[in-house]
Structures are given as structure tokens and as C-alpha cells.
Amino acid sequence: AQTVTQSQPEMSVQEAETVTLSCTYDTSESNYYLFWYKQPPSRQMILVIRQEAYKQQNATENRFSVNFQKAAKSFSLKISDSQLGDTAMYFCACYISQGGSEKLVFGKGTKLTVNP
Amino acid sequence: KAGVTQTPRYLIKTRGQQVTLSCSPISGHRSVSWYQQTPGQGLQFLFEYFSETQRNKGNFPGRFSGRQFSNSRSEMNVSTLELGDSALYLCASRVGTGNEKLFFGSGTQLSVL
């Protein structure tokens, strides 16, 4: 079974600083996608960044970047120049397509607070 | 383009009742998935519908059911509500199967008293 683990239930960072959220996953599939979603108090899940497993290059979206270590099955999110609006729950997720069945498995989330 | 719309935003029910939640996907999206989010269990997959057919199902009891209409709108029904069904129910849509990009709504917060 596929699992996604986020070992940091809560984190905090000062505005303008950098923070890294950890995620590890377990799958036997060779082709999959990894995501980081942000869930602010409005509750809507917002896609932050996406990584294809077959790509070695780490994905980057403005202030957000990932460190994808395929062999270690690690997928961490780095937020640079943290802003107050980054305060939210962050979920790591793994999408797998296998034999006609597709599944998106989420971690338990990390609550990030950006302090002024 | 309008996003994924879920109604109602909040719902309060009592044990034993049933409830129906609604989800309107992004225009052109034919696949709708439902997730249950609780503080203890996190996000758990309920089921996915594509072109009015259930494609995938998570590990939930038969009290949880859903359907999709020809316009891709989806409803989720929970019968004989239990206290443990209190959760945020999120709907997500995508263009179709094989496309991994999911777009989520803001959810329906269900409280069972």
C-alpha cells in the first residue's frame, strides 16, 4: 500500500526567512507524481507544486521549490522569503496510476505558521 | 472559469439522519472525486466518478454513496449518520482519467450531533 508521511505536525518561521517541510513516501510504482497542497483557513486545497517522478530536475514555482530524492523516497518543500499569507496546512500527496486504478494519497499535513 | 463549487458550506445533522452534499466541477471537467478530512485520519479518498460511472472507491462503509449526473455535477450521500461522520468533505475535479491535476472546492463542513 502506498503511504505518505509528514513527520512535522507543526512548524513556525519568521517572515522573510526560509523553511523546509519534510515528506517521505512509499510506493512500488515507478511512475507517479508528487504534490504539495496548501490549505489556508478558507479550507480550499490549493496546488503549490508538482513533480513528475521520472524527472530528475527539482520543480520550482516562484518562492516554492522541492528537493526530490527518488532513491530515498523523499520530497521536501522549501519556502523562501516566507510571507504571512503562507500560513496554512501543507499536505504532501502522491498520485499513482496502476492497472486502471488511480489514487491520490495524502500525508497527515504540517501546520505552518509565519510570524511577523 | 469558475472553480469547483460545493454546497452547502456548513451542515448540522443529528445521528441517524441522512445528508446529501453537492459538487459542481470546473466546466469541462468530467471526473469528480470525494475526500473526507478529519483531524485524526487526515484526508481519505471516498470515491471517484467519471462520465456518470464510479471508477474508484475507498475503504468506507456502504452508508457512503455517490452519483454523477450527465452535466458532471456530483452528489454524495451519507445515510444513518454517526458521530464519527463529522468531517470536512472535499470535492475535487479533473479533466479526465489519466490526468493527475486535481482542483479542489472549499468543502462542506458536516457536524453530526
Coordinates of N, CA, C and O in Angstrom, one line a residue, chain B residues 2-3 5 16 18 24 27 29 37 47 51 59-60 66 68 72 76 80 82 85-86 91 95 99 107 109 113:
Chain B
A2 N -15.1 29.4 -13.6 CA -15.5 29.2 -12.2 C -14.7 28.0 -11.7 O -14.5 27.0 -12.4
G3 N -14.4 28.0 -10.4 CA -13.8 26.8 -9.7 C -14.8 25.8 -9.4 O -15.9 25.8 -9.7
T5 N -17.3 24.1 -7.1 CA -18.3 24.7 -6.1 C -18.9 23.6 -5.3 O -19.5 22.6 -5.9
G16 N -28.4 9.3 12.9 CA -29.5 8.6 12.3 C -30.1 9.3 11.0 O -30.7 8.6 10.2
Q18 N -29.9 11.4 7.3 CA -29.1 11.2 6.2 C -28.8 12.6 5.6 O -29.5 13.6 5.9
S24 N -20.2 20.9 -7.9 CA -20.2 21.2 -9.3 C -18.7 21.4 -9.8 O -18.0 22.3 -9.2
S27 N -16.0 23.7 -15.3 CA -16.6 23.4 -16.6 C -15.6 22.7 -17.5 O -14.4 23.1 -17.7
H29 N -14.6 19.6 -16.9 CA -14.0 18.5 -16.2 C -15.1 17.4 -16.0 O -16.2 17.7 -15.7
Q37 N -12.1 14.6 5.3 CA -10.9 15.2 6.0 C -11.3 15.3 7.5 O -12.2 16.0 7.8
F47 N -14.6 8.2 -3.1 CA -14.8 7.6 -4.4 C -14.6 8.6 -5.5 O -14.5 9.8 -5.2
S51 N -17.8 10.3 -16.0 CA -18.9 10.1 -17.0 C -20.0 9.2 -16.4 O -20.4 8.2 -17.0
N59 N -12.1 2.9 1.1 CA -12.5 1.9 2.1 C -13.5 2.5 3.1 O -13.2 2.8 4.3
F60 N -14.7 2.8 2.7 CA -15.7 3.4 3.5 C -16.9 2.4 3.5 O -17.2 1.7 2.5
G66 N -22.5 7.8 -3.7 CA -22.5 9.0 -4.6 C -23.1 8.7 -5.9 O -23.5 7.6 -6.3
Q68 N -23.1 10.7 -10.2 CA -22.7 11.8 -11.0 C -23.8 12.0 -12.1 O -24.2 11.0 -12.7
S72 N -21.9 16.4 -15.2 CA -20.8 16.1 -14.4 C -20.9 16.6 -13.0 O -20.0 16.3 -12.2
M76 N -23.0 13.5 -3.1 CA -22.6 12.4 -2.1 C -23.6 12.3 -1.1 O -24.1 13.3 -0.6
T80 N -27.9 7.2 7.6 CA -27.7 6.8 9.0 C -26.5 7.4 9.7 O -25.5 6.7 10.1
E82 N -23.5 8.9 11.8 CA -22.9 8.6 13.0 C -22.0 9.8 13.5 O -21.6 10.6 12.6
D85 N -18.9 10.6 11.6 CA -19.0 11.1 10.2 C -18.8 12.6 10.2 O -18.7 13.2 9.1
S86 N -18.7 13.3 11.3 CA -18.4 14.7 11.4 C -17.0 14.9 10.7 O -16.0 14.4 11.2
C91 N -14.5 18.0 -2.4 CA -14.7 17.5 -3.7 C -13.6 18.0 -4.6 O -13.1 19.2 -4.4
V95 N -9.9 17.0 -15.5 CA -10.3 16.9 -16.8 C -10.9 15.5 -17.1 O -12.0 15.4 -17.7
N99 N -5.3 12.1 -16.0 CA -4.7 13.5 -15.7 C -4.7 13.6 -14.2 O -5.7 13.5 -13.5
G107 N -15.1 22.7 0.3 CA -15.6 21.7 1.2 C -16.9 22.0 1.8 O -17.4 23.2 1.8
Q109 N -18.5 21.4 5.6 CA -18.2 21.0 6.9 C -19.5 20.4 7.6 O -20.5 21.1 7.8
L113 N -24.5 15.7 15.5 CA -24.7 15.9 16.9 C -25.5 14.7 17.5 O -26.3 14.0 16.7

